[in-house]
Each structure stands twice: as C-alpha cells, then as structure tokens.
Coordinates of C-alpha atoms and ligand atoms in Angstrom, one line a residue:
M9 CA 123.4 228.0 -36.2
V10 CA 125.5 225.9 -38.5
Q11 CA 128.8 225.3 -36.8
A12 CA 132.1 226.0 -38.7
A13 CA 134.0 223.0 -40.2
R14 CA 136.7 221.7 -37.9
L15 CA 139.5 219.2 -38.7
P16 CA 138.9 215.8 -37.0
P17 CA 141.7 214.1 -35.3
I18 CA 141.4 210.9 -37.4
L19 CA 141.8 211.2 -41.2
P20 CA 143.6 208.8 -43.6
V21 CA 147.2 209.9 -44.2
E22 CA 148.1 211.2 -47.6
N23 CA 151.0 209.0 -48.6
P24 CA 150.1 205.3 -47.8
T25 CA 152.3 202.3 -48.6
E26 CA 151.4 200.8 -52.0
P27 CA 149.6 197.4 -51.8
F28 CA 149.8 194.8 -54.5
W29 CA 146.0 195.3 -55.1
R30 CA 146.6 198.9 -56.2
T31 CA 149.3 198.1 -58.7
E32 CA 146.8 198.0 -61.6
L33 CA 144.8 201.2 -61.2
H34 CA 141.4 201.6 -62.7
Q35 CA 140.5 204.8 -64.7
L36 CA 137.9 205.7 -62.0
D37 CA 140.5 205.5 -59.2
E38 CA 140.5 209.3 -58.7
L39 CA 137.0 210.0 -59.9
R40 CA 135.4 213.4 -59.5
T41 CA 132.1 213.2 -61.3
T42 CA 131.8 217.0 -61.4
P43 CA 134.6 219.6 -61.0
K44 CA 132.7 221.1 -58.0
L45 CA 130.9 219.4 -55.1
P46 CA 127.1 219.3 -55.5
Q47 CA 125.4 221.7 -53.1
R48 CA 122.8 219.2 -52.1
S49 CA 122.3 215.5 -52.2
D50 CA 119.6 213.2 -50.7
I51 CA 122.2 210.8 -49.3
V52 CA 125.9 211.5 -48.6
I53 CA 128.1 208.4 -48.1
I54 CA 131.4 209.1 -46.4
G55 CA 134.1 206.6 -47.5
A56 CA 134.6 204.8 -50.8
G57 CA 135.8 201.4 -49.7
Y58 CA 133.9 198.1 -49.9
S59 CA 131.2 199.6 -47.5
G60 CA 130.7 202.9 -49.2
I61 CA 130.7 201.7 -52.8
S62 CA 128.7 198.6 -52.1
L63 CA 126.1 200.7 -50.3
A64 CA 126.0 203.1 -53.3
Y65 CA 125.5 200.2 -55.6
H66 CA 122.6 198.8 -53.6
L67 CA 120.9 202.2 -53.3
Y68 CA 121.3 202.8 -57.0
K69 CA 119.8 199.4 -57.8
Q70 CA 116.8 200.0 -55.6
L71 CA 116.1 203.6 -56.7
S72 CA 114.0 204.0 -59.7
H73 CA 115.4 206.2 -62.5
S74 CA 115.4 209.7 -61.3
D75 CA 115.6 213.0 -63.4
Q76 CA 116.2 215.3 -60.5
A77 CA 118.8 218.0 -60.8
E78 CA 120.7 217.1 -57.6
P79 CA 122.3 213.7 -57.2
A80 CA 120.5 211.2 -55.0
I81 CA 123.7 209.8 -53.8
T82 CA 127.1 211.5 -53.3
V83 CA 130.1 209.6 -52.2
L84 CA 133.0 211.5 -50.5
E85 CA 136.4 209.9 -50.2
A86 CA 139.4 211.4 -48.5
R87 CA 142.0 209.6 -50.8
Q88 CA 141.3 207.5 -53.9
I89 CA 138.6 204.9 -54.4
C90 CA 139.4 201.7 -52.4
S91 CA 142.6 203.1 -50.9
G92 CA 141.7 202.1 -47.3
A93 CA 141.5 198.7 -45.7
T94 CA 139.7 197.2 -48.7
G95 CA 142.6 198.0 -51.0
R96 CA 145.2 196.6 -48.6
N97 CA 143.6 193.5 -47.2
G98 CA 144.3 189.7 -47.6
G99 CA 141.7 189.1 -50.3
H100 CA 140.3 186.3 -48.2
L101 CA 136.5 185.7 -48.4
R102 CA 136.4 183.4 -45.3
P103 CA 133.4 182.8 -43.2
D104 CA 134.9 183.0 -39.7
L105 CA 133.3 179.8 -38.3
Y106 CA 136.0 179.3 -35.6
G107 CA 136.8 182.8 -34.4
N108 CA 133.8 184.8 -33.5
I109 CA 130.9 182.3 -34.0
P110 CA 131.7 180.3 -30.8
K111 CA 132.1 183.7 -29.0
Y112 CA 128.7 184.9 -30.2
I113 CA 127.1 181.6 -29.3
E114 CA 128.5 181.9 -25.8
R115 CA 127.4 185.5 -25.3
H116 CA 124.2 185.7 -27.2
G117 CA 123.0 182.2 -27.6
I118 CA 122.9 179.6 -30.4
E119 CA 120.4 181.4 -32.6
A120 CA 122.4 184.6 -32.6
G121 CA 125.7 182.8 -33.4
A122 CA 124.0 180.7 -36.1
E123 CA 122.6 183.8 -37.7
V124 CA 126.1 185.3 -38.2
A125 CA 127.4 182.0 -39.5
S126 CA 124.7 181.7 -42.1
F127 CA 125.0 185.4 -43.0
E128 CA 128.8 185.1 -43.6
I129 CA 128.4 181.9 -45.6
A130 CA 125.7 183.5 -47.7
H131 CA 128.3 186.0 -49.0
I132 CA 130.1 183.3 -51.0
K133 CA 127.0 182.7 -53.1
A134 CA 126.0 186.3 -53.2
L135 CA 129.4 187.5 -54.4
K136 CA 129.6 184.7 -57.0
E137 CA 126.2 185.7 -58.3
L138 CA 127.1 189.4 -58.3
V139 CA 130.4 188.9 -60.2
A140 CA 128.6 186.8 -62.8
E141 CA 125.6 189.2 -63.1
E142 CA 127.7 192.3 -63.4
N143 CA 130.5 190.5 -65.3
I144 CA 133.3 191.8 -63.0
D145 CA 136.8 190.5 -63.6
C146 CA 138.1 190.3 -60.0
D147 CA 139.8 186.8 -59.9
L148 CA 137.1 185.3 -57.8
N149 CA 137.8 181.7 -56.9
L150 CA 136.0 179.3 -54.6
T151 CA 138.2 176.9 -52.6
R152 CA 138.6 175.6 -49.1
C153 CA 140.2 177.4 -46.2
M154 CA 142.6 175.3 -44.1
N155 CA 142.9 176.3 -40.5
V156 CA 146.2 174.7 -39.6
Y157 CA 147.5 174.3 -36.0
L158 CA 151.2 173.8 -35.5
N159 CA 150.8 173.4 -31.7
E160 CA 149.2 170.4 -30.2
A161 CA 147.2 172.3 -27.6
D162 CA 145.8 174.6 -30.3
G163 CA 144.9 171.6 -32.4
E164 CA 143.1 169.9 -29.5
K165 CA 141.2 173.2 -28.8
A166 CA 140.2 173.4 -32.5
K167 CA 138.9 169.8 -32.3
Q168 CA 136.8 170.6 -29.2
T169 CA 135.3 173.7 -31.0
Y170 CA 134.6 171.5 -34.0
E171 CA 132.8 168.9 -31.8
L172 CA 130.8 171.7 -30.1
L173 CA 129.7 173.1 -33.4
V174 CA 128.7 169.7 -34.7
A175 CA 126.8 168.9 -31.5
Q176 CA 124.7 172.1 -32.0
G177 CA 123.5 170.6 -35.3
L178 CA 124.0 173.8 -37.2
E179 CA 123.1 173.9 -40.8
Y180 CA 126.7 174.6 -42.0
T181 CA 128.6 172.1 -39.9
P182 CA 128.6 169.3 -42.6
D183 CA 130.8 171.5 -44.7
I184 CA 133.5 171.5 -42.0
H185 CA 136.2 168.8 -42.1
Y186 CA 138.6 168.0 -39.3
T187 CA 141.9 166.2 -40.0
P188 CA 143.9 164.8 -37.0
Q189 CA 147.7 164.9 -36.6
K190 CA 148.2 161.6 -38.5
Y191 CA 147.4 163.2 -41.9
A192 CA 147.4 167.0 -41.0
E193 CA 150.8 167.7 -42.6
K194 CA 150.1 165.8 -45.8
I195 CA 146.6 167.1 -46.3
S196 CA 147.5 170.8 -45.6
G197 CA 151.0 170.8 -47.0
V198 CA 152.1 172.7 -43.9
K199 CA 155.3 171.5 -42.2
G200 CA 154.7 170.2 -38.7
A201 CA 150.9 170.6 -38.8
K202 CA 149.3 169.0 -35.7
A203 CA 145.7 169.3 -36.9
C204 CA 143.7 171.1 -39.5
I205 CA 140.1 172.0 -40.3
S206 CA 138.8 173.0 -43.6
Y207 CA 135.6 174.7 -44.9
T208 CA 134.4 176.5 -48.0
A209 CA 136.0 179.9 -48.7
G210 CA 136.8 182.2 -51.5
T211 CA 139.5 184.6 -52.8
L212 CA 139.3 187.7 -54.9
W213 CA 141.0 190.9 -55.9
P214 CA 139.1 193.4 -53.7
Y215 CA 140.1 196.5 -55.6
K216 CA 138.8 195.1 -58.8
L217 CA 135.5 194.0 -57.2
I218 CA 134.9 197.5 -55.9
L219 CA 136.0 199.4 -59.0
G220 CA 133.9 197.0 -61.0
L221 CA 130.9 197.8 -58.9
L222 CA 131.6 201.5 -59.2
S223 CA 131.9 201.3 -62.9
K224 CA 128.3 200.0 -63.1
I225 CA 126.9 203.1 -61.4
A226 CA 129.4 205.9 -62.1
S227 CA 127.8 207.1 -65.3
S228 CA 124.4 207.7 -63.8
S229 CA 123.3 211.2 -63.0
M230 CA 122.0 209.8 -59.7
V231 CA 125.5 209.2 -58.4
N232 CA 128.2 211.8 -57.7
V233 CA 131.6 210.6 -56.5
Q234 CA 134.3 213.0 -55.2
T235 CA 137.8 211.6 -54.3
S236 CA 140.4 213.6 -52.4
T237 CA 137.6 215.2 -50.4
P238 CA 138.0 214.5 -46.7
V239 CA 135.0 215.2 -44.6
T240 CA 136.0 217.3 -41.6
S241 CA 132.7 217.4 -39.7
V242 CA 129.0 217.0 -40.0
T243 CA 126.6 219.4 -38.4
T244 CA 122.8 219.3 -38.2
Q245 CA 120.1 222.0 -38.2
D246 CA 116.3 221.8 -38.8
G247 CA 116.5 218.1 -39.8
F248 CA 119.2 218.7 -42.4
H249 CA 122.8 217.6 -42.2
F250 CA 125.7 219.7 -43.4
V251 CA 128.7 217.7 -44.5
H252 CA 131.8 219.9 -44.4
T253 CA 134.9 219.4 -46.5
P254 CA 137.9 221.7 -47.4
R255 CA 136.2 222.0 -50.9
G256 CA 132.8 223.2 -49.5
S257 CA 129.8 221.8 -47.8
I258 CA 126.9 219.6 -48.9
T259 CA 123.4 219.6 -47.5
A260 CA 121.9 216.2 -47.1
S261 CA 118.8 214.5 -45.6
K262 CA 120.8 211.4 -44.8
V263 CA 124.5 210.8 -44.0
V264 CA 126.2 207.4 -43.9
Y265 CA 129.5 206.8 -42.2
A266 CA 131.3 204.1 -44.2
T267 CA 134.5 205.2 -42.7
N268 CA 135.5 202.0 -40.8
A269 CA 138.6 202.5 -38.8
Y270 CA 138.3 206.3 -39.0
T271 CA 134.7 206.5 -37.8
S272 CA 135.4 208.1 -34.4
G273 CA 137.0 211.0 -36.2
L274 CA 133.5 212.1 -37.2
L275 CA 131.5 210.3 -34.6
P276 CA 133.4 210.5 -31.3
Q277 CA 130.8 208.4 -29.5
Y278 CA 132.3 205.4 -31.3
S279 CA 135.9 206.0 -30.1
A280 CA 135.8 203.1 -27.6
N281 CA 133.9 200.8 -30.0
I282 CA 135.7 201.1 -33.3
V283 CA 139.4 201.4 -32.7
P284 CA 141.9 201.9 -35.5
C285 CA 144.5 199.1 -35.5
R286 CA 147.3 198.7 -38.0
G287 CA 148.0 195.4 -39.7
I288 CA 150.6 194.2 -42.2
C289 CA 150.2 192.2 -45.4
C290 CA 152.4 191.2 -48.3
H291 CA 152.5 189.6 -51.8
I292 CA 155.0 186.7 -52.2
T293 CA 155.9 185.3 -55.6
V294 CA 158.7 183.2 -57.2
P295 CA 161.4 184.5 -59.6
D296 CA 160.6 184.8 -63.3
G297 CA 160.9 181.5 -65.1
K298 CA 160.1 179.4 -62.0
D299 CA 156.8 177.8 -61.2
A300 CA 155.4 178.2 -57.7
P301 CA 154.6 174.9 -56.1
F302 CA 150.9 174.2 -56.3
L303 CA 148.8 175.2 -53.3
P304 CA 145.2 174.3 -53.5
Y305 CA 143.8 176.0 -50.4
T306 CA 143.6 179.3 -48.5
Y307 CA 145.1 179.2 -45.0
L308 CA 144.9 180.4 -41.5
I309 CA 148.0 179.1 -39.8
R310 CA 148.5 179.3 -36.1
S311 CA 152.2 179.5 -35.1
A312 CA 154.0 176.6 -33.3
E313 CA 154.4 178.9 -30.2
G314 CA 150.6 179.3 -30.3
N315 CA 150.9 183.0 -30.0
G316 CA 150.2 184.3 -33.5
Q317 CA 148.7 183.5 -36.8
S318 CA 148.9 184.3 -40.5
Y319 CA 146.1 184.4 -43.0
M320 CA 147.0 183.5 -46.6
I321 CA 145.4 183.1 -50.0
T322 CA 146.8 181.5 -53.1
R323 CA 146.2 183.7 -56.2
P324 CA 145.2 182.2 -59.6
D325 CA 148.7 183.0 -60.8
G326 CA 150.3 180.9 -58.0
S327 CA 151.6 183.8 -56.0
V328 CA 150.3 184.3 -52.5
I329 CA 149.0 187.1 -50.3
V330 CA 149.8 186.6 -46.6
G331 CA 149.6 188.8 -43.5
G332 CA 149.1 188.8 -39.8
A333 CA 152.3 188.2 -37.7
Q334 CA 150.7 190.1 -34.8
H335 CA 152.8 188.2 -32.3
T336 CA 155.9 190.0 -33.5
F337 CA 154.6 193.4 -32.5
E338 CA 151.4 193.2 -30.4
H339 CA 153.4 193.6 -27.1
D340 CA 154.2 197.2 -28.2
R341 CA 151.0 199.0 -28.8
E342 CA 152.7 202.0 -30.4
H343 CA 153.1 199.8 -33.5
W344 CA 149.4 199.1 -34.0
Y345 CA 146.9 200.2 -31.4
K346 CA 145.1 203.4 -32.3
V347 CA 147.5 203.8 -35.2
T348 CA 146.1 205.3 -38.4
D349 CA 149.4 205.7 -40.2
D350 CA 149.5 203.3 -43.2
S351 CA 152.4 205.2 -44.8
T352 CA 155.0 203.1 -42.9
L353 CA 155.6 199.4 -42.3
I354 CA 155.5 197.7 -38.8
E355 CA 159.2 197.5 -37.9
P356 CA 159.2 194.1 -36.0
A357 CA 157.1 192.4 -38.7
K358 CA 158.5 193.8 -41.8
N359 CA 160.9 190.9 -42.5
Y360 CA 158.8 188.1 -40.9
Y361 CA 157.5 186.9 -44.3
D362 CA 160.9 187.0 -46.1
D363 CA 161.3 183.2 -46.2
Y364 CA 157.8 182.3 -44.9
M365 CA 156.9 180.0 -47.7
Q366 CA 160.2 178.1 -47.4
R367 CA 159.8 177.8 -43.6
T368 CA 156.2 176.8 -43.7
F369 CA 155.3 174.7 -46.7
R370 CA 156.4 171.3 -48.0
G371 CA 158.0 171.6 -51.4
W372 CA 158.8 175.3 -51.3
D373 CA 162.4 175.0 -49.9
E374 CA 164.0 175.6 -53.4
S375 CA 161.2 177.8 -54.7
G376 CA 163.2 181.1 -54.4
A377 CA 159.9 182.7 -53.1
Y378 CA 160.3 186.3 -52.1
V379 CA 158.2 189.2 -50.8
K380 CA 157.5 191.4 -53.8
E381 CA 155.2 194.0 -52.2
I382 CA 154.6 194.7 -48.6
W383 CA 152.2 197.2 -47.1
T384 CA 150.2 198.2 -44.0
G385 CA 146.4 198.9 -43.6
I386 CA 144.2 200.2 -40.9
M387 CA 141.4 197.9 -39.5
G388 CA 138.5 199.0 -37.4
Y389 CA 138.7 196.6 -34.4
A390 CA 135.4 196.4 -32.6
Y391 CA 135.2 196.5 -28.8
D392 CA 132.8 193.4 -28.8
S393 CA 134.0 191.9 -32.1
A394 CA 130.9 192.8 -34.0
P395 CA 130.4 195.5 -36.6
H396 CA 128.1 198.4 -36.1
V397 CA 125.3 198.6 -38.7
G398 CA 122.2 200.7 -38.8
E399 CA 121.1 204.1 -37.5
V400 CA 123.5 206.0 -35.3
P401 CA 121.7 205.9 -31.9
D402 CA 119.8 209.1 -31.1
Q403 CA 120.9 210.8 -34.3
P404 CA 118.0 210.6 -36.9
G405 CA 119.1 210.6 -40.5
K406 CA 122.7 209.3 -39.7
Y407 CA 123.7 205.7 -40.4
V408 CA 126.8 203.7 -39.8
C409 CA 128.3 200.6 -41.3
A410 CA 131.8 200.0 -39.8
G411 CA 134.0 198.2 -37.3
Y412 CA 134.5 194.8 -39.0
D413 CA 137.3 193.6 -36.7
G414 CA 139.6 192.9 -39.6
H415 CA 137.0 190.7 -41.2
G416 CA 134.7 192.6 -43.6
M417 CA 134.8 190.5 -46.8
P418 CA 132.0 188.1 -45.8
V419 CA 130.0 190.8 -44.0
I420 CA 129.8 194.0 -46.0
F421 CA 128.0 193.2 -49.2
L422 CA 124.8 191.9 -47.6
A423 CA 125.1 194.3 -44.6
T424 CA 125.0 197.3 -46.9
K425 CA 122.1 195.7 -48.8
G426 CA 120.1 195.6 -45.5
L427 CA 121.3 199.2 -44.7
A428 CA 120.0 200.3 -48.1
D429 CA 116.5 198.9 -47.2
M430 CA 116.6 200.9 -44.0
I431 CA 117.7 204.2 -45.7
L432 CA 115.3 204.0 -48.7
H433 CA 112.3 202.2 -47.3
G434 CA 112.4 203.1 -43.6
H435 CA 112.7 199.5 -42.6
T436 CA 113.8 198.8 -39.1
F437 CA 117.0 197.0 -38.4
E438 CA 115.0 194.0 -37.4
D439 CA 113.0 194.1 -40.7
T440 CA 116.2 193.7 -42.6
G441 CA 117.0 190.3 -41.2
L442 CA 120.6 191.3 -40.5
P443 CA 122.3 189.4 -37.7
R444 CA 121.1 191.0 -34.4
V445 CA 124.7 191.3 -33.0
Y446 CA 125.5 193.8 -35.7
K447 CA 122.9 196.4 -34.6
S448 CA 124.5 199.7 -33.4
T449 CA 122.8 200.5 -30.1
S450 CA 123.3 203.0 -27.3
E451 CA 123.8 200.0 -25.0
R452 CA 126.8 198.8 -27.0
L453 CA 128.2 202.3 -27.1
K454 CA 127.9 202.7 -23.4
R455 CA 129.3 199.2 -22.6
A456 CA 132.4 200.0 -24.5
A457 CA 132.7 203.6 -23.1
D458 CA 132.3 202.2 -19.5
G459 CA 134.3 199.0 -20.0
P460 CA 138.0 198.2 -19.7
E461 CA 140.1 199.7 -22.5
G462 CA 140.3 197.6 -25.7
G463 CA 137.5 195.0 -24.9
D464 CA 138.0 191.9 -27.0
I465 CA 140.8 193.6 -28.9
F466 CA 143.3 192.4 -26.3
G467 CA 142.0 188.9 -26.0
Ligands
FAD13 C1 146.0 194.3 -43.6 C2 144.6 193.9 -43.6 C3 144.2 192.7 -44.0 C4 142.9 192.3 -44.0 N1 142.5 191.1 -44.5 C5 141.2 190.7 -44.6 C6 140.8 189.5 -45.2 O1 141.7 188.8 -45.7 N2 139.5 189.2 -45.1 C7 138.6 190.0 -44.6 O2 137.4 189.6 -44.5 N3 138.9 191.2 -44.1 C8 140.2 191.6 -44.1 N4 140.5 192.8 -43.7 C9 139.5 193.7 -43.3 C10 138.7 194.3 -44.5 O3 139.7 194.8 -45.4 C11 137.8 195.4 -44.0 O4 136.9 194.9 -43.1 C12 137.0 196.1 -45.1 O5 137.9 196.4 -46.2 C13 136.4 197.4 -44.6 O6 135.8 198.1 -45.7 P1 135.3 199.6 -45.5 O7 134.9 200.1 -46.8 O8 134.4 199.6 -44.3 O9 136.6 200.3 -45.0 P2 137.8 201.0 -45.8 O10 138.2 200.2 -47.0 O11 138.9 201.4 -44.9 O12 137.1 202.3 -46.4 C14 136.8 203.4 -45.6 C15 137.1 204.6 -46.5 O13 136.7 205.8 -45.8 C16 137.6 206.8 -46.1 N5 137.5 207.8 -45.1 C17 137.7 207.7 -43.7 N6 137.5 208.8 -43.1 C18 137.1 209.7 -44.0 C19 136.6 211.1 -44.0 N7 136.6 211.8 -42.8 N8 136.3 211.7 -45.1 C20 136.3 211.0 -46.3 N9 136.7 209.7 -46.4 C21 137.0 209.1 -45.3 C22 139.0 206.1 -46.1 O14 139.9 206.8 -46.9 C23 138.6 204.8 -46.8 O15 138.8 204.8 -48.2 C24 141.9 193.2 -43.6 C25 142.2 194.5 -43.3 C26 143.6 194.9 -43.3 C27 144.0 196.3 -43.0

C-alpha cells in the first residue's frame, strides 16, 4: 500500500529574511518548467540549493541526449531557487585547513585528513574552470583568507596547528603563511591582531553561480524544475519511490535528498546527525560618494575574548559580507539550535555588526560603514562535523548529500559530481574517490543516535 502524504515537521518557512544575495533576482528564480508536476521521473532531487542544482547539472552533463517523454531529472523546491542556506551564506570559498582538518587527522588518521584538505582545495580550481567554461558572471575572485587571532593564546594555538600541519609534510602546507605578532596587525589590517595565518581562498556570489548553472540546463526536456513545491513525504513500493507534495505525487526510481538542514524532516534517521542551526550574516557598505578603504583579503577573525569568530569577504565593489557572532547568542539555544525559522533575526546578534568595520579594521574609523542588509539562514550542522554523501543506508534508490556544518562552498560541487557517478553508473562510494569521512553509513547514524546530544556542535 502506498501511504498517504503527511506533513513533515521540518519545512522551510514561507517568509524568510531577504539576504543581499537575493536582491538581484534571476528570471528563473520561481521556475516551473511545466504547469503541472510530471507524473514520473527517473530521478527526483529534493532541494534547489547548491547541492540540488549542482547535482542536476552533473547528471545532465553525464546523460546522453534523451528523447523520452518523461523527464530524466525533476527538481522539487519548497521555496524559490537558491532560497536556503546557499542564498544566505557568506560567499566564502575557503578550504577549512584549520578547523576540521586537524580534527579529521586526529580521529581518522593523516590520509583521511589530507584527503579532505585536497578535496576542498580542488574546489578553487574546479569552480574557476566551471565559471570560465560556462561563462557564468558570479563575481568569482581568488585571494587569500587571513585567519586573524586577537587573543595571544589563540594565536599560539594556531601556530602549533600550523607547525603540526607543516611537520606532516602535506601537499598543501607550502601555501600556508604564518605571521607572528610583530607584523600581524600591519599585514592583516586588523586592529590588535596577535597572529595571523593566510592561505588561498575565493569569493563569489553564490546565488548567481547557482542560477547560472541552472540556466545551462533549464531549457532541456531532460530537466523539470518545480519551485514552491514542498515534498511532504516519500513512500516506497515494489522498488519505486513515490514523492508526495501538495500539488500531487511523482513516481521515481531514484530520490536524492539535497535538503541540507531540513533533511530529517523527510529522513528522521538523520535527526541526530544533521541538526538545523540558525546563523546570521550581513552586508556592510559605505555611504554613497565615499570609497571603502581597500581590503585585499577575506577573513576569519577570532574575537579578543577568544569565544567567538566572524567570517568575512570583501566584494569586488569594496563592500563586505560578514557573519558569525555566535558568542553573542550561543548560550541560549532557543536562538539557534534546532531552529528552522529564517524569517526573523537573532536578537542578541542583530546589532553586533553595526560598527564592526570601524571597531575592527585600521583605516575604517571615518568610513561611515553601515549594515545595509542583514538576514538569517539555516545550516545543517553535522554531529561529527562531516557531511553525509552517498546512498541512504539500507534504503536502495535513495541518496543524500547534506550536513555541511556551515561549510559547503568548497565541498558541494565535487561531492555532487561523485554522487552523480554513483547514481548514473552504479559506482560505489569508494569508486568515486570522495573523502572517506563523507560517506553516509549506518555506523555514523547509530553513533549520533546513541551519543550525547549535539556531538561536535557544542564543542
Ligand atoms: C548564514 C550562513 C553563512 C554561511 N557561510 C558560508 C560560507 O561563507 N562558506 C561556506 O562554505 N559555507 C557557508 N555556509 C554554508 C553553506 O551555505 C551551505 O553549506 C550550502 O549552501 C548548503 O547547500 P545546500 O544546497 O545543501 O542547502 P540549501 O541551500 O539550504 O538548499 C536546500 C534546499 O532544500 C529545500 N528544501 C528543504 N526541505 C525541502 C522539502 N521537504 N521539499 C522541497 N524542498 C526542500 C530548501 O528550501 C532549500 O532551498 C553558510 C550558511 C549560512 C546559513
């Protein structure tokens, strides 16, 4: 028996805050390829953010031209294209060499950690090539990210991590540069910097990248995209999946959950693994007629109190996107933990960035810099800090690509390429060469379900 559709507990809210990235909407923003849902589709992808659209793009590229009546790929999106985390993030394409890599090395060994580092770094070249090949105007820029420490103890810890990574002789360490306190403030431009470390990173306009990719595939009869179509449940019978929405159901051979923070709404077994957590981000600019002081880098700035950090990019027009400020609200979980409401700001953080540039950077005191847009977004924090990619354990024909721990930009494009290989060619996860720590396994699901609440999320 096919079960009736039910409303899941976790769906994106209907009236989200407006991020800067969605102030120039693309004509495909509310795309419905056909007035009605197709009845059948080989592959249904749920979610039209970076994961869903990037996967659709890779599948499309790998499928030979098809004349079949039903679409090969259908993408269902609860709101508009790129209205989730991808359209509300920091625009920072930053291989996370200092956050999770040392953690992965400690837990899974040097090879596993190095695999992730190389994979994340590979995104810089891959996205540069993609943007050039597809001629997508998304403000892509390559630069260096400065990790800046305003607290001596944090600076010392960063130095030790740097030395540890260098001692491992990893391929990427020559790109990392450490600056001690003597020059840290002058090199970084950050007042009171006690140490800084820089490495290659990129910036881009995520919404324009995703809409640019969609525009390459949207006119093909192989692809059907339906916005404002929340999936309320998926049922399975005789090897087929039935994807239910308020507009009707679609029968599919394969279903992909590209639902990031919302994944456990449809796959409850992920509820301890991928936890929706709310973050805040804003766009700061200077008044008309003024020039923003030049900032050559992107940043990750740890506060002087050592209890919080902000990530920041400089846009090509000199304005900045900055977010974080968790230390202002993390003590009260109601503001962020298991929160899926991105229609309101986070009260304790909403004024934190008002004079951030003046407080933080040399040369900005008289800039008049002010917060022009501020918004919230929902991240999928992972219990063990690694995304879940691949087949949903024990559920043939279902795949997941989600749980990026607030860090999907240097992960998703190549992760979905590997996933496309699995879906179309039956490759195993191991065949794809994806980092081993990304594989979604029943052991990971069990560890999170049996472990203390929150896992890595709380520390
Ligand atoms: C404030 C903030 C700042 C960030 N900054 C950075 C950064 O600077 N660098 C970085 O690397 N990462 C950053 N991230 C994380 C990054 O944005 C995410 O890892 C990435 O965008 C995830 O892409 P996604 O497509 O998996 O998820 P999303 O973009 O959230 O897409 C999932 C889509 O699924 C849809 N959906 C969910 N449930 C359903 C359903 N039942 N039916 C239909 N549709 C559904 C949603 O509406 C959504 O559009 C940030 C995130 C936030 C929130």
